[in-house]
């Protein structure tokens, strides 16, 4: 079982394996803390969740995804 992250983190680095990115992420302890929202992090390399304010940064190589 993967380690669950706290939703209290305000900066999270993600990789292409996390795409399409949504917040909260499934491995967060409080995965249902707010409605799921998909974030277009692949467009600019960064995205901010409008609900909780968590900033996501895309790191590493980015391939094609659906």
Coordinates of N, CA and C in Angstrom, one line a residue:
X1 N 0.8 -1.2 0.0 CA 0.0 0.0 0.0 C 0.9 1.2 0.0
X2 N 0.6 2.2 -0.9 CA 1.4 3.4 -0.9 C 1.1 4.3 0.3
X3 N 2.1 5.0 0.6 CA 2.0 5.9 1.8 C 1.1 7.1 1.4
X4 N 0.1 7.4 2.3 CA -0.8 8.5 2.0 C -0.2 9.8 2.5
X5 N -0.5 10.9 1.7 CA 0.0 12.2 2.0 C -1.0 13.0 2.8
X6 N -0.6 13.9 3.6 CA -1.6 14.8 4.2 C -2.0 15.9 3.2
X7 N -3.3 16.3 3.3 CA -3.7 17.4 2.5 C -3.2 18.7 2.9
X8 N -2.5 18.8 4.0 CA -2.0 20.1 4.5 C -0.8 20.6 3.7
X9 N -0.2 19.7 2.9 CA 0.9 20.2 2.1 C 0.4 21.2 1.1
X10 N 1.2 22.3 0.9 CA 0.7 23.4 0.0 C 1.6 23.4 -1.3
X11 N 2.5 22.5 -1.4 CA 3.4 22.4 -2.6 C 3.7 21.0 -2.9
X12 N 3.3 20.5 -4.0 CA 3.4 19.1 -4.4 C 4.0 18.9 -5.8
X13 N 5.1 18.2 -5.9 CA 5.7 17.9 -7.2 C 5.0 16.7 -7.7
X14 N 4.6 16.7 -9.0 CA 4.0 15.6 -9.7 C 4.8 15.2 -10.9
X15 N 4.6 14.0 -11.5 CA 5.2 13.6 -12.7 C 4.1 13.2 -13.7
X16 N 4.6 12.9 -14.9 CA 3.6 12.5 -16.0 C 2.7 11.3 -15.6
X17 N 3.2 10.5 -14.6 CA 2.4 9.4 -14.1 C 1.2 9.8 -13.3
X18 N 1.2 11.1 -12.9 CA 0.0 11.6 -12.1 C -1.0 12.3 -13.0
X19 N -0.7 12.3 -14.3 CA -1.7 12.9 -15.3 C -2.8 12.0 -15.7
X20 N -4.0 12.4 -15.9 CA -4.4 13.8 -15.7 C -4.5 14.1 -14.2
X21 N -4.0 15.2 -13.8 CA -3.9 15.6 -12.4 C -5.2 16.1 -11.9
X22 N -5.6 15.6 -10.7 CA -6.7 16.2 -10.0 C -6.4 16.3 -8.5
X23 N -7.1 17.2 -7.9 CA -7.0 17.5 -6.5 C -8.3 17.3 -5.8
X24 N -8.4 16.6 -4.7 CA -7.3 15.9 -4.0 C -6.9 14.7 -4.8
X25 N -5.6 14.3 -4.6 CA -5.1 13.1 -5.3 C -5.5 11.9 -4.5
X26 N -5.6 10.7 -5.2 CA -6.2 9.5 -4.5 C -5.3 9.0 -3.4
X27 N -4.0 9.3 -3.3 CA -3.2 8.8 -2.2 C -3.2 9.8 -1.0
X28 N -4.0 10.8 -1.0 CA -4.1 11.7 0.1 C -5.0 11.1 1.2
X29 N -4.7 11.3 2.4 CA -5.5 10.7 3.5 C -6.9 11.3 3.5
X30 N -7.1 12.6 3.3 CA -8.4 13.2 3.2 C -8.8 13.4 1.7
X31 N -8.8 12.3 1.0 CA -9.1 12.3 -0.5 C -10.4 12.9 -0.8
X32 N -11.3 13.0 0.1 CA -12.6 13.5 -0.1 C -12.8 14.9 0.6
X33 N -11.7 15.6 0.8 CA -11.8 16.9 1.6 C -12.5 18.0 0.8
X34 N -12.5 17.9 -0.5 CA -13.3 18.9 -1.3 C -13.6 18.2 -2.6
X35 N -14.5 18.8 -3.4 CA -14.8 18.2 -4.7 C -13.6 18.0 -5.6
X36 N -13.6 16.9 -6.3 CA -12.4 16.7 -7.2 C -12.4 17.7 -8.4
X37 N -11.3 18.3 -8.6 CA -11.1 19.2 -9.7 C -9.9 18.8 -10.5
X38 N -10.0 18.8 -11.8 CA -8.9 18.5 -12.7 C -8.1 19.7 -12.9
X39 N -6.8 19.6 -12.9 CA -5.9 20.8 -13.0 C -5.0 20.6 -14.3
X40 N -4.9 21.6 -15.1 CA -4.2 21.6 -16.4 C -2.7 21.8 -16.2
X41 N -2.1 21.1 -15.3 CA -0.7 21.3 -15.0 C 0.2 21.1 -16.2
X42 N -0.2 20.3 -17.1 CA 0.6 19.9 -18.3 C 0.7 21.1 -19.2
X43 N -0.1 22.1 -19.1 CA -0.1 23.3 -20.0 C 1.0 24.3 -19.7
X44 N 1.2 24.6 -18.4 CA 2.2 25.6 -18.0 C 3.3 25.0 -17.1
X45 N 3.1 23.8 -16.6 CA 4.0 23.2 -15.7 C 3.7 23.4 -14.2
X46 N 2.7 24.3 -13.9 CA 2.2 24.5 -12.6 C 0.7 24.7 -12.6
X47 N 0.1 24.4 -11.5 CA -1.3 24.6 -11.3 C -1.7 24.8 -9.9
X48 N -2.7 25.6 -9.6 CA -3.1 25.9 -8.3 C -4.6 25.4 -8.1
X49 N -4.8 24.6 -7.0 CA -6.1 24.1 -6.7 C -7.0 25.3 -6.2
X50 N -8.2 25.5 -6.9 CA -9.0 26.6 -6.4 C -9.7 26.4 -5.1
X51 N -9.8 25.1 -4.7 CA -10.4 24.8 -3.4 C -9.5 24.9 -2.2
X52 N -8.3 24.3 -2.3 CA -7.5 24.2 -1.1 C -6.2 25.0 -1.2
X53 N -5.9 25.6 -2.4 CA -4.8 26.4 -2.6 C -3.5 25.6 -2.8
X54 N -3.5 24.3 -2.9 CA -2.3 23.5 -3.1 C -1.7 23.9 -4.5
X55 N -0.4 24.1 -4.5 CA 0.3 24.4 -5.8 C 1.0 23.1 -6.2
X56 N 0.7 22.7 -7.5 CA 1.3 21.5 -8.0 C 2.3 21.9 -9.1
X57 N 3.5 21.3 -9.1 CA 4.5 21.5 -10.1 C 4.8 20.3 -10.8
X58 N 4.8 20.3 -12.1 CA 5.1 19.1 -13.0 C 6.6 19.1 -13.1
X59 N 7.2 17.9 -12.7 CA 8.7 17.7 -12.8 C 9.0 16.5 -13.7
X60 N 10.1 16.5 -14.3 CA 10.6 15.3 -15.1 C 10.0 15.4 -16.5
X61 N 10.4 14.4 -17.3 CA 9.9 14.4 -18.7 C 8.4 14.2 -18.8
X62 N 7.8 14.9 -19.8 CA 6.4 14.8 -20.0 C 6.2 14.1 -21.4
X63 N 5.5 13.0 -21.3 CA 5.1 12.3 -22.6 C 3.7 12.7 -23.0
X64 N 3.2 11.9 -23.9 CA 1.8 12.1 -24.3 C 0.8 11.4 -23.3
X65 N -0.3 12.0 -23.1 CA -1.3 11.4 -22.2 C -2.7 11.7 -22.8
X66 N -3.7 11.1 -22.2 CA -5.1 11.3 -22.7 C -5.8 12.1 -21.8

